[in-house]
mmCIF file of C-alpha atoms and ligand atoms in Angstrom:
data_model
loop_
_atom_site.group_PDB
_atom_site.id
_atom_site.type_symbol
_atom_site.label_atom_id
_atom_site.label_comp_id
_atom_site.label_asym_id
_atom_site.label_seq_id
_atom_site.Cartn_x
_atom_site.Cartn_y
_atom_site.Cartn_z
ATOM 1 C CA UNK A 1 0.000 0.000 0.000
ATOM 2 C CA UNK A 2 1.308 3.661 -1.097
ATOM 3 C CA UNK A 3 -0.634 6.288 -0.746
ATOM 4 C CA UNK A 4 2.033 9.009 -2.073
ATOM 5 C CA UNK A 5 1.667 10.719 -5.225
ATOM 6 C CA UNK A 6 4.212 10.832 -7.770
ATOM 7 C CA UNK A 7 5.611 13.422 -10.472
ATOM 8 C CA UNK A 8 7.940 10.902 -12.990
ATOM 9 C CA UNK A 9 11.480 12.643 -13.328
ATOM 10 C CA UNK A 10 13.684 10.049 -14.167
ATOM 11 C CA UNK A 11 14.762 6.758 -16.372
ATOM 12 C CA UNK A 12 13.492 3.608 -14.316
ATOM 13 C CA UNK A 13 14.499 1.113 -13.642
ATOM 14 C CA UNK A 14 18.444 1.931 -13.460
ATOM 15 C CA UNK A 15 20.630 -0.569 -14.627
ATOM 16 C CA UNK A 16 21.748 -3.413 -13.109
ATOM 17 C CA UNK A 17 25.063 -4.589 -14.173
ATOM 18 C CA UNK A 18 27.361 -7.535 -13.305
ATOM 19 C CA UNK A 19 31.367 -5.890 -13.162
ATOM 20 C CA UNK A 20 33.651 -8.794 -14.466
ATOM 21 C CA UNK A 21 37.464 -7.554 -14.186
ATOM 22 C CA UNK A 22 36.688 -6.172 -11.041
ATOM 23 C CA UNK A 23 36.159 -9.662 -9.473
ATOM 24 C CA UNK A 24 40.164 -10.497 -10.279
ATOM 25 C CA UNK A 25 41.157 -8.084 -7.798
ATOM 26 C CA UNK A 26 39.744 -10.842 -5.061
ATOM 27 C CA UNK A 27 41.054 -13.996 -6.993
ATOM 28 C CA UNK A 28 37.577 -13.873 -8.409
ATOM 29 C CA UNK A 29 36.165 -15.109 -5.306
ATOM 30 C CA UNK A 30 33.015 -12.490 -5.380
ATOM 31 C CA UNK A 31 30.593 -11.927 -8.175
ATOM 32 C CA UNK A 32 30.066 -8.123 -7.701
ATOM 33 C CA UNK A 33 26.612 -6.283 -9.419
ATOM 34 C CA UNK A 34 26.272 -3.032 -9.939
ATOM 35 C CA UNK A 35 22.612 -0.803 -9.711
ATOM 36 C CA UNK A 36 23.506 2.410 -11.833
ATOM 37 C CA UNK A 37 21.331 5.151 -9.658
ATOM 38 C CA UNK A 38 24.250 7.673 -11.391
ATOM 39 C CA UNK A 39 21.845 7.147 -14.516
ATOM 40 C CA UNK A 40 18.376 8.151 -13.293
ATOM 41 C CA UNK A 41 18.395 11.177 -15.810
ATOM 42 C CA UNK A 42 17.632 13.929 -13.811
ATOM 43 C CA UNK A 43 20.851 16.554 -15.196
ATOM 44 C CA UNK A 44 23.361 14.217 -14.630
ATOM 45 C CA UNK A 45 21.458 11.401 -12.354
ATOM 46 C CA UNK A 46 21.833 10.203 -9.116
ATOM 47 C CA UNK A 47 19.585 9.156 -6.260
ATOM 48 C CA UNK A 48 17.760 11.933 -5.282
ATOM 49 C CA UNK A 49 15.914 11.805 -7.922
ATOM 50 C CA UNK A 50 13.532 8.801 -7.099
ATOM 51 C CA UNK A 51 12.976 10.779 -3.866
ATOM 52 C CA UNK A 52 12.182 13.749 -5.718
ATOM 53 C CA UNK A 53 9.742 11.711 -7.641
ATOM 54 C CA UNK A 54 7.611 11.548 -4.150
ATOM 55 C CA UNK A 55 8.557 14.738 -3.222
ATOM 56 C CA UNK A 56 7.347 16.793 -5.933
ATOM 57 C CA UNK A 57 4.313 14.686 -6.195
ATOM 58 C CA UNK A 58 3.374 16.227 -2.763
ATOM 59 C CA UNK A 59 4.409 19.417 -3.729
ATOM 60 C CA UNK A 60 2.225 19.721 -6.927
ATOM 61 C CA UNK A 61 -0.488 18.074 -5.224
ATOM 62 C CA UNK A 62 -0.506 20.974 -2.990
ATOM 63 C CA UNK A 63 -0.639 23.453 -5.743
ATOM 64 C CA UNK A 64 3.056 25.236 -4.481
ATOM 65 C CA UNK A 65 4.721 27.312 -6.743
ATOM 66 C CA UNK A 66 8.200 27.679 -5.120
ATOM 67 C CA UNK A 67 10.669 24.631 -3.581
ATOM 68 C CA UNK A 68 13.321 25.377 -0.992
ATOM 69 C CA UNK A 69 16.245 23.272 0.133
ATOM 70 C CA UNK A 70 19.080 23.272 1.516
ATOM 71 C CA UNK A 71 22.668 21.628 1.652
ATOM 72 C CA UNK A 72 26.602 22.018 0.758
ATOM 73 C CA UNK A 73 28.013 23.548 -1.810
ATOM 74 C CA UNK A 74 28.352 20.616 -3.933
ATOM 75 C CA UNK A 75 25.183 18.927 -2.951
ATOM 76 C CA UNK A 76 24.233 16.696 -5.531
ATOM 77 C CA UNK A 77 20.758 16.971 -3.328
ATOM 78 C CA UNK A 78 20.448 20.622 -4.512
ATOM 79 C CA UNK A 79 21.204 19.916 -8.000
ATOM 80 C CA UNK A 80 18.799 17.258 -8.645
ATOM 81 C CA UNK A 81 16.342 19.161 -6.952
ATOM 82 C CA UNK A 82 16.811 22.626 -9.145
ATOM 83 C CA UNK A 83 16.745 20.372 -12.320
ATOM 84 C CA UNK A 84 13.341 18.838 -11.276
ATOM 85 C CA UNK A 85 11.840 22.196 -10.409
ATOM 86 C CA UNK A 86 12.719 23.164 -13.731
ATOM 87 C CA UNK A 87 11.025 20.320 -15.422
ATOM 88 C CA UNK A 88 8.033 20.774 -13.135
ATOM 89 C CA UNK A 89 7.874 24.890 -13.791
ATOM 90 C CA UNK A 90 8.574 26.067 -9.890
ATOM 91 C CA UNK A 91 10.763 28.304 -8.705
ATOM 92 C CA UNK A 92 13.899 27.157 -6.830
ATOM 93 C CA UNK A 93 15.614 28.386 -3.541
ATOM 94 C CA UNK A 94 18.882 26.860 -2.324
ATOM 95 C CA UNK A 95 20.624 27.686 0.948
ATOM 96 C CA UNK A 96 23.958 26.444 0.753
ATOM 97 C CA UNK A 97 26.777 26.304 3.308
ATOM 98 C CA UNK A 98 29.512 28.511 3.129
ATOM 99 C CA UNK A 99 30.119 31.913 1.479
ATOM 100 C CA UNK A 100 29.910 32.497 -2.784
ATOM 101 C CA UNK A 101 33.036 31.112 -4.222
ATOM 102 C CA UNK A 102 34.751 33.566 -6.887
ATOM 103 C CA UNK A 103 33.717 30.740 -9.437
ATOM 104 C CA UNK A 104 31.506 28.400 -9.640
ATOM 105 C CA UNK A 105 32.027 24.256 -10.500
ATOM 106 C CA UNK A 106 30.996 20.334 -10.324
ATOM 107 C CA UNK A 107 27.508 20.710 -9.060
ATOM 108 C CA UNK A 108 27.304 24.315 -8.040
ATOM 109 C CA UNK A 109 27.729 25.437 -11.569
ATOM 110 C CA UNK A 110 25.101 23.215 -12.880
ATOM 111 C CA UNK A 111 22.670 24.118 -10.036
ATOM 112 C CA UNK A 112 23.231 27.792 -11.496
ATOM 113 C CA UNK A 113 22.647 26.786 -14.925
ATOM 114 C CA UNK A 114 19.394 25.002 -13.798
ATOM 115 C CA UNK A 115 17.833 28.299 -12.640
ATOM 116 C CA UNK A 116 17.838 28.364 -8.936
ATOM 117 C CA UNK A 117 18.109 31.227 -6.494
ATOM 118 C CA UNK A 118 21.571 30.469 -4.516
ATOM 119 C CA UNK A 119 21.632 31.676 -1.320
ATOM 120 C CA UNK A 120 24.810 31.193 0.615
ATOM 121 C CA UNK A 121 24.520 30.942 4.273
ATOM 122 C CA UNK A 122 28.156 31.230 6.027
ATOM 123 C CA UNK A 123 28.287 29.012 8.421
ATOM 124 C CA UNK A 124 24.770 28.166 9.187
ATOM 125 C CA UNK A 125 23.430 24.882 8.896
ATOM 126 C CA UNK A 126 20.518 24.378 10.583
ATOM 127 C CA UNK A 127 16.439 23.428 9.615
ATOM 128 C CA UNK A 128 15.148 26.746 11.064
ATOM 129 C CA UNK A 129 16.722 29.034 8.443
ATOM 130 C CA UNK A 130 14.507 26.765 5.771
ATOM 131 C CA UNK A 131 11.540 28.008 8.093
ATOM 132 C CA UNK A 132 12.979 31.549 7.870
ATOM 133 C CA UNK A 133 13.166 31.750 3.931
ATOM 134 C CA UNK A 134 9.843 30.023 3.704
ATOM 135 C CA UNK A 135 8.049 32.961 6.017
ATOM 136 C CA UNK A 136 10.227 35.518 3.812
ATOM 137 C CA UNK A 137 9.214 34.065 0.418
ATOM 138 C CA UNK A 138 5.244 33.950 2.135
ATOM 139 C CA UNK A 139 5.340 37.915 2.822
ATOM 140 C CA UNK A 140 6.391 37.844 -0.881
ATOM 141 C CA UNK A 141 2.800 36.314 -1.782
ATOM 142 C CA UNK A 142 4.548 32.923 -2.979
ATOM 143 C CA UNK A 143 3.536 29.517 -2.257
ATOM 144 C CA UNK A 144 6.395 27.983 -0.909
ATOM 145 C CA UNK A 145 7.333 23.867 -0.233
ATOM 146 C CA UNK A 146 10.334 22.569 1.479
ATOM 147 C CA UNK A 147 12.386 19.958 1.129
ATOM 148 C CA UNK A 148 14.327 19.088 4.176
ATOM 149 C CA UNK A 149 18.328 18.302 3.605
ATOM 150 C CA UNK A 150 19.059 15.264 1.163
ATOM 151 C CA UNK A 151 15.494 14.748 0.331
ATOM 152 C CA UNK A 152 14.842 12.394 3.820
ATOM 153 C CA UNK A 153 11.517 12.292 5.298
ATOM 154 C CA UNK A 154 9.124 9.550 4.766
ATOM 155 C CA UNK A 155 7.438 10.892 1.429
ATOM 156 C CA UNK A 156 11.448 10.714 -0.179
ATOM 157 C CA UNK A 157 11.780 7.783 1.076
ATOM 158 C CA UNK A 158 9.579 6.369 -1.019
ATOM 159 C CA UNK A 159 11.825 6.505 -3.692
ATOM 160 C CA UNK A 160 13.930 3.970 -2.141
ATOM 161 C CA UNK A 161 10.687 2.078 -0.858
ATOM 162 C CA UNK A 162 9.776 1.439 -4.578
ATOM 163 C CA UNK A 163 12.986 1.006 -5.775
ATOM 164 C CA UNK A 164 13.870 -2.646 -3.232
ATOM 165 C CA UNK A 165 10.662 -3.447 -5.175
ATOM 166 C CA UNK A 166 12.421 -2.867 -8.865
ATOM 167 C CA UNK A 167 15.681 -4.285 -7.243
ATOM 168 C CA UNK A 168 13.688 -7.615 -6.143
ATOM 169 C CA UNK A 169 11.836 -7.411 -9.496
ATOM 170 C CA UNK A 170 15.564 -7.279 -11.748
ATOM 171 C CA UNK A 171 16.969 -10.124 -9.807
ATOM 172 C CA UNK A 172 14.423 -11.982 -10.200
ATOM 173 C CA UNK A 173 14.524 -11.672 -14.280
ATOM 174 C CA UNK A 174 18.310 -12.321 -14.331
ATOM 175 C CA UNK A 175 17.442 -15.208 -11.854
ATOM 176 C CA UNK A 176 20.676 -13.818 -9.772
ATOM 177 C CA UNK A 177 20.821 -12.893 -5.915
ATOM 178 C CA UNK A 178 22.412 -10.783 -3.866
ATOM 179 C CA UNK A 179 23.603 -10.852 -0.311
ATOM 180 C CA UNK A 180 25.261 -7.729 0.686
ATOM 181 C CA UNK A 181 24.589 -4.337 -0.642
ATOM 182 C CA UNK A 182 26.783 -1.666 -0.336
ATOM 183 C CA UNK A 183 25.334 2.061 -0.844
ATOM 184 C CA UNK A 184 26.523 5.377 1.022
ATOM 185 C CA UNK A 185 24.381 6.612 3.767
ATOM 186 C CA UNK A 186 24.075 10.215 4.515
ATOM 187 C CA UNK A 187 20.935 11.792 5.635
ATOM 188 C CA UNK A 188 19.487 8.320 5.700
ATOM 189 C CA UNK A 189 16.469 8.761 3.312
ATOM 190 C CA UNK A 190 17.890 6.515 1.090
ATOM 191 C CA UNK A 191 18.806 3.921 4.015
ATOM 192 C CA UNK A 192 15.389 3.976 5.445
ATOM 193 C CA UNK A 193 13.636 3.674 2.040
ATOM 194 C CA UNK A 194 15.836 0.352 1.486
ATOM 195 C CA UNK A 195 14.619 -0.892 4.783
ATOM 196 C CA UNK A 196 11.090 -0.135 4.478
ATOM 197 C CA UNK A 197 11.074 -1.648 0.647
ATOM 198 C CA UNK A 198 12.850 -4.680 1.385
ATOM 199 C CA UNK A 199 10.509 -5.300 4.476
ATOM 200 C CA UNK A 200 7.393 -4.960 2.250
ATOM 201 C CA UNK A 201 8.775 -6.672 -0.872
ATOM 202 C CA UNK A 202 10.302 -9.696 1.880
ATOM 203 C CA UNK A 203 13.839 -9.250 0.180
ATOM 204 C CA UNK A 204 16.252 -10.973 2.157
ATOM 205 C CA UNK A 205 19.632 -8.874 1.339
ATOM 206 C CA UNK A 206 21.987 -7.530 4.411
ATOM 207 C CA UNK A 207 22.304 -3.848 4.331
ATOM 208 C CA UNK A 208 25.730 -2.446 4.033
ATOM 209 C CA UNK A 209 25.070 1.352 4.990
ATOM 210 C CA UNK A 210 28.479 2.941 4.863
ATOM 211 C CA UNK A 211 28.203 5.921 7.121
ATOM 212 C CA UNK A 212 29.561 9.563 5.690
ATOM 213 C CA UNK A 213 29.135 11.994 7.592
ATOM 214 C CA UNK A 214 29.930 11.136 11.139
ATOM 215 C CA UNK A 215 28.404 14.996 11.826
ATOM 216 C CA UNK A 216 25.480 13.535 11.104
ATOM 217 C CA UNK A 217 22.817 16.159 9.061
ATOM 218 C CA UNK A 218 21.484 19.412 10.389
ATOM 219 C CA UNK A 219 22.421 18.045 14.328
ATOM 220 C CA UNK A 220 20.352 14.857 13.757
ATOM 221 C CA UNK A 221 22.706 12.077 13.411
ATOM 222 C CA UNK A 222 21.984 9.379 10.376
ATOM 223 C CA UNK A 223 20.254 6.838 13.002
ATOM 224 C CA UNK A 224 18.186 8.941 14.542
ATOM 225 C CA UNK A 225 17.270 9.818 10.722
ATOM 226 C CA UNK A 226 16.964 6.613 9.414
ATOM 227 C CA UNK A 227 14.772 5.597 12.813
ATOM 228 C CA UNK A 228 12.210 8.374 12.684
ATOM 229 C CA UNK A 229 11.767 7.588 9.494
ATOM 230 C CA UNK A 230 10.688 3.687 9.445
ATOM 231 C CA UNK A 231 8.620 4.427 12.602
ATOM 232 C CA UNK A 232 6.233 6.541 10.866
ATOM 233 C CA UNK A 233 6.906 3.765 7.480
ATOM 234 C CA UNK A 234 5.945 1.049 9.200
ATOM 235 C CA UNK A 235 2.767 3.004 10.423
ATOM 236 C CA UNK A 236 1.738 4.652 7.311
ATOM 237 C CA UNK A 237 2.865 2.053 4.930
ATOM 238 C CA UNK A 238 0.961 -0.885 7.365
ATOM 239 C CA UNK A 239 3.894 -3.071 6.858
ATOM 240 C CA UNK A 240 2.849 -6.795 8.413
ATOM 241 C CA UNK A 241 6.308 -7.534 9.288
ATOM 242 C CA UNK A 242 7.235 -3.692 10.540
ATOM 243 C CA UNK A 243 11.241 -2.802 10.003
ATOM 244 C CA UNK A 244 12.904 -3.118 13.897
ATOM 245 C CA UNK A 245 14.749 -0.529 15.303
ATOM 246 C CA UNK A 246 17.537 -3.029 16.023
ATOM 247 C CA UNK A 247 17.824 -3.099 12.174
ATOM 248 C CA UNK A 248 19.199 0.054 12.060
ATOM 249 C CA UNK A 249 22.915 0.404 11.860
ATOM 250 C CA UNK A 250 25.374 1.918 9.759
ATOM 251 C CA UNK A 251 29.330 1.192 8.831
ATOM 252 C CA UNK A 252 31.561 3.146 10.601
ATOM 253 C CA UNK A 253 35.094 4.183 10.993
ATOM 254 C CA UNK A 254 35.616 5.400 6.636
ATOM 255 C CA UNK A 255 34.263 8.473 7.809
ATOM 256 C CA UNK A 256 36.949 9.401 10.249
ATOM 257 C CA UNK A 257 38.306 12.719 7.959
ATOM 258 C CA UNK A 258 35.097 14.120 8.122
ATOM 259 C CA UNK A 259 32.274 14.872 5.499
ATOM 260 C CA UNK A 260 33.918 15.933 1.668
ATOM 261 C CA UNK A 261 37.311 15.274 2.788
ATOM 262 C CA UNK A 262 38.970 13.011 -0.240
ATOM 263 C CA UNK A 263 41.872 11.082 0.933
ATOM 264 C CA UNK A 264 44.291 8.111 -0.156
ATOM 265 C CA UNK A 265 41.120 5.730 0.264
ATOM 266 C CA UNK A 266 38.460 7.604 -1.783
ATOM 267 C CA UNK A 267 40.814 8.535 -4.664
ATOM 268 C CA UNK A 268 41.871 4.416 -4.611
ATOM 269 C CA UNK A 269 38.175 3.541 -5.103
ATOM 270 C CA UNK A 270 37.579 5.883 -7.836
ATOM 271 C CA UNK A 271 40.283 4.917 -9.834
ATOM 272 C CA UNK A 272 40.390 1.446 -9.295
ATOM 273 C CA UNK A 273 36.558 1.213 -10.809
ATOM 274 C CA UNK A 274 37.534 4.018 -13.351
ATOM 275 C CA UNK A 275 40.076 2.135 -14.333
ATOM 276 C CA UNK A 276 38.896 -1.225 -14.257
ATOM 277 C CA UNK A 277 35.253 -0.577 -15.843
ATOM 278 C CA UNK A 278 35.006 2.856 -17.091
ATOM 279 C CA UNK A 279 32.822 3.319 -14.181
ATOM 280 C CA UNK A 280 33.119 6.955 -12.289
ATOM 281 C CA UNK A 281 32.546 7.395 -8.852
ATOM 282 C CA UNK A 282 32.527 10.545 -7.256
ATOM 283 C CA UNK A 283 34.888 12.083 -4.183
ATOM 284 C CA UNK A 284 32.552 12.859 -1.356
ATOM 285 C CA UNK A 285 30.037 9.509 -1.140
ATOM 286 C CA UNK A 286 30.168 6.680 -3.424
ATOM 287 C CA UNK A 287 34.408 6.858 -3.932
ATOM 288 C CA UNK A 288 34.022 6.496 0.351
ATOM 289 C CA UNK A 289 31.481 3.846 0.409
ATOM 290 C CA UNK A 290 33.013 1.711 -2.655
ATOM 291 C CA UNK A 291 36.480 1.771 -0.706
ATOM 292 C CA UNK A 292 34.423 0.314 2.487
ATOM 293 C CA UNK A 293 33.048 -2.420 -0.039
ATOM 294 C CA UNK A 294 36.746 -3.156 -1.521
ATOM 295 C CA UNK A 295 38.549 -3.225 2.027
ATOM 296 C CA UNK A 296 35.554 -6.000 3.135
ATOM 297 C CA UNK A 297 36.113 -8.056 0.146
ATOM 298 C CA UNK A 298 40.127 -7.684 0.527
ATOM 299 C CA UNK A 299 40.027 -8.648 4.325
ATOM 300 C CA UNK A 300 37.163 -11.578 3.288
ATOM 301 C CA UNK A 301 34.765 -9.764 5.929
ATOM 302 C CA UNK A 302 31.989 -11.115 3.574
ATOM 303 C CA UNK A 303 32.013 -14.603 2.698
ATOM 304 C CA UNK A 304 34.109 -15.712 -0.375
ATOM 305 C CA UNK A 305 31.590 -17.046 -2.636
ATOM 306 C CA UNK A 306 29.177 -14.409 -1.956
ATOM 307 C CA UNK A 307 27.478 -12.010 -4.723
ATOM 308 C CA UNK A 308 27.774 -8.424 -3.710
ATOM 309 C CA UNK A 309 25.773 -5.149 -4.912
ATOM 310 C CA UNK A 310 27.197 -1.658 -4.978
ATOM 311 C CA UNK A 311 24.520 0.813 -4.964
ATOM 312 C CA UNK A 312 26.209 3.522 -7.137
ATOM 313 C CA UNK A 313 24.014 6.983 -5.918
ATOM 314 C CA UNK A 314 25.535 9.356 -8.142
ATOM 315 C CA UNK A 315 27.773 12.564 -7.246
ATOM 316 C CA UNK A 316 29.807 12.366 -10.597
ATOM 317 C CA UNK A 317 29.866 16.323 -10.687
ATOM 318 C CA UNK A 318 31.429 16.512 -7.823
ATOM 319 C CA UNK A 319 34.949 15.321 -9.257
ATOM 320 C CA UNK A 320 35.331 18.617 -11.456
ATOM 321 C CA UNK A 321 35.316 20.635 -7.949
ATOM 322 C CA UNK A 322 38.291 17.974 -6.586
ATOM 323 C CA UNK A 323 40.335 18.851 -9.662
ATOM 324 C CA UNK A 324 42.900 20.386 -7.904
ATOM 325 C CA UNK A 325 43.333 17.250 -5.588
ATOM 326 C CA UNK A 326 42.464 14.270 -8.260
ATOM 327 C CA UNK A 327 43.740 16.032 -11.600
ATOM 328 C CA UNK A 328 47.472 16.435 -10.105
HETATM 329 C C1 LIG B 1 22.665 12.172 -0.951
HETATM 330 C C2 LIG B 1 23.604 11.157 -1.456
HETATM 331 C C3 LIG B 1 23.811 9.949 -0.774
HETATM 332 C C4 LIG B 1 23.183 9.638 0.543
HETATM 333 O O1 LIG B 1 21.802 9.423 0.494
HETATM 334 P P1 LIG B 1 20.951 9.726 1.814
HETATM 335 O O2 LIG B 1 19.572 9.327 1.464
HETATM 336 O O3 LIG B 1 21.113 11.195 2.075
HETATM 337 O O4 LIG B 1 21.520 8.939 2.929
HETATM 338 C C5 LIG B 1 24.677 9.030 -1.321
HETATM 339 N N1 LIG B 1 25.330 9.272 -2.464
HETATM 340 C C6 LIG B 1 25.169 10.419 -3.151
HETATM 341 C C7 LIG B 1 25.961 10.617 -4.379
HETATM 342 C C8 LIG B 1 24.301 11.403 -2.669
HETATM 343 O O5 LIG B 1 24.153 12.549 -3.346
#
């Protein structure tokens, strides 16, 4: 049972791929699959989009006419999101983190050429200030909607609800499983989607959220994110077998550097699938989440024999604003 409206953005289902040199790198022990949420379409993909989907749905259903968000500089979040107000004809406000760079790149520059308002906030990061443009943007007669950072309440995390469900369904067709997926967790939309999906659609896959930010988003940390979210999921969506809170857990200790610092470990990731499949991977999630899957499979923390998934979210954008790091 959904009983969320949707506004289609994107190319679904995503691709799901099977890597083969990859594999050689652990004496071929692992059959490693790939879901390609970097190609959901929406200027330059990634997986926001499916929760857009939900979220916009709500929004037009309300008859809105203006979306805010917020995020980093290079949110891939805010990008998405400007794209699909574009598509949908609403007006888009971003508060971003930090103060205006002298030029723009990676996803900033793209958010710009989608034709949102960029508002740059210093150092705040917090929910209210969403609260605080919404009241201004009211005085100014507009209908406004918000979106609250990454996309994750329950409504985008229907997204990911749906998508377990095209997962199971894809699987299924190749008649292939999977026992471990791997996916980077942030704001924990995503995570909690998975959870709720795979509870509904009974498929039986361990969870491999590798934890990003160890800030956690706007001072809620990713559990608490991922928990409020499946408690109101499991009431909403009247799940028979309801998603535990003991289910809830994340992969720590890749995060130790802190959120959108690239070290040795993410720039090893991307090139080793660059490299190896023509496959990019960006600096700040997916290069930090597919080093956590390589270092499991290296120290045979999953066992050999196994087929593994890498959820690739997206992010490529991102890279351009690491030149100066990755293009030495
Ligand atoms: C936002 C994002 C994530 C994390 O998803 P959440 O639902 O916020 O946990 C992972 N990868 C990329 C590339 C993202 O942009």
């Amino acid at each position: 049972m959904n009983p969320f409206t949707k506004y289609e953005l994107g190319f679904f289902p995503t691709p799901l791929q099977e890597l083969h040199n990859l594999p050689h790198l652990f004496a071929d022990e692992y059959r490693i699959f790939i879901k390609r949420d970097d190609h959901t379409g929406l200027a330059t993909g990634g997986n926001k989009t499916r929760k857009l989907e939900y979220l916009l749905g709500d929004a037009m259903a309300q008859g809105v006419d203006t979306i805010i968000t917020a995020g980093a500089q290079q949110s891939n979040h805010c990008r998405q999101t400007a794209a699909a107000c574009a598509r949908a004809g609403l007006s888009c406000h971003l508060l971003l983190g930090g103060d205006k760079p002298d030029q723009f790149t990676g996803n900033l520059l793209l958010s710009k050429l989608l034709g949102a308002n960029i508002h740059f906030m210093g150092h705040q990061r917090k929910a209210e200030e969403l609260e605080n443009m919404a009241a201004r943007l009211k005085r100014k007669n507009l209908r406004p909607y918000i979106i609250p950072y990454g996309g994750s309440n329950l409504t985008g995390a229907m997204g990911y609800v749906e998508a377990a469900g095209e997962l199971r369904e894809q699987l299924r067709d190749k008649g292939e499983s999977a026992s471990h997926i791997f996916f980077a967790s942030s704001s924990g939309g995503m995570q909690a989607g998975l959870l709720l999906g795979m509870a509904m659609h009974d498929l039986k896959t361990r969870l491999m959220p590798v934890q990003i930010d160890k800030e956690g988003t706007a001072g809620v940390s990713l559990q608490e994110s991922v928990i409020n979210i499946i408690r109101e999921g499991n009431k909403v969506l009247k799940i028979r077998k309801p998603v535990e809170e003991s289910d809830v857990y994340a992969i720590s200790g890749y995060d130790d550097a802190g959120y959108g610092v690239l070290t040795h470990q993410e720039e090893e990731a991307i090139h080793t699938l660059a490299e190896r499949e023509g496959i990019l991977l960006d600096p700040v999630y997916t290069g930090r989440a597919f080093y956590a899957m390589l270092h499991h499979l290296k120290e045979k923390k999953i066992t050999p024999g196994s087929n593994v998934l890498f959820w690739h979210t997206g992010g490529i954008p991102a890279n351009f604003s690491y030149a100066g790091q990755l293009g030495r």
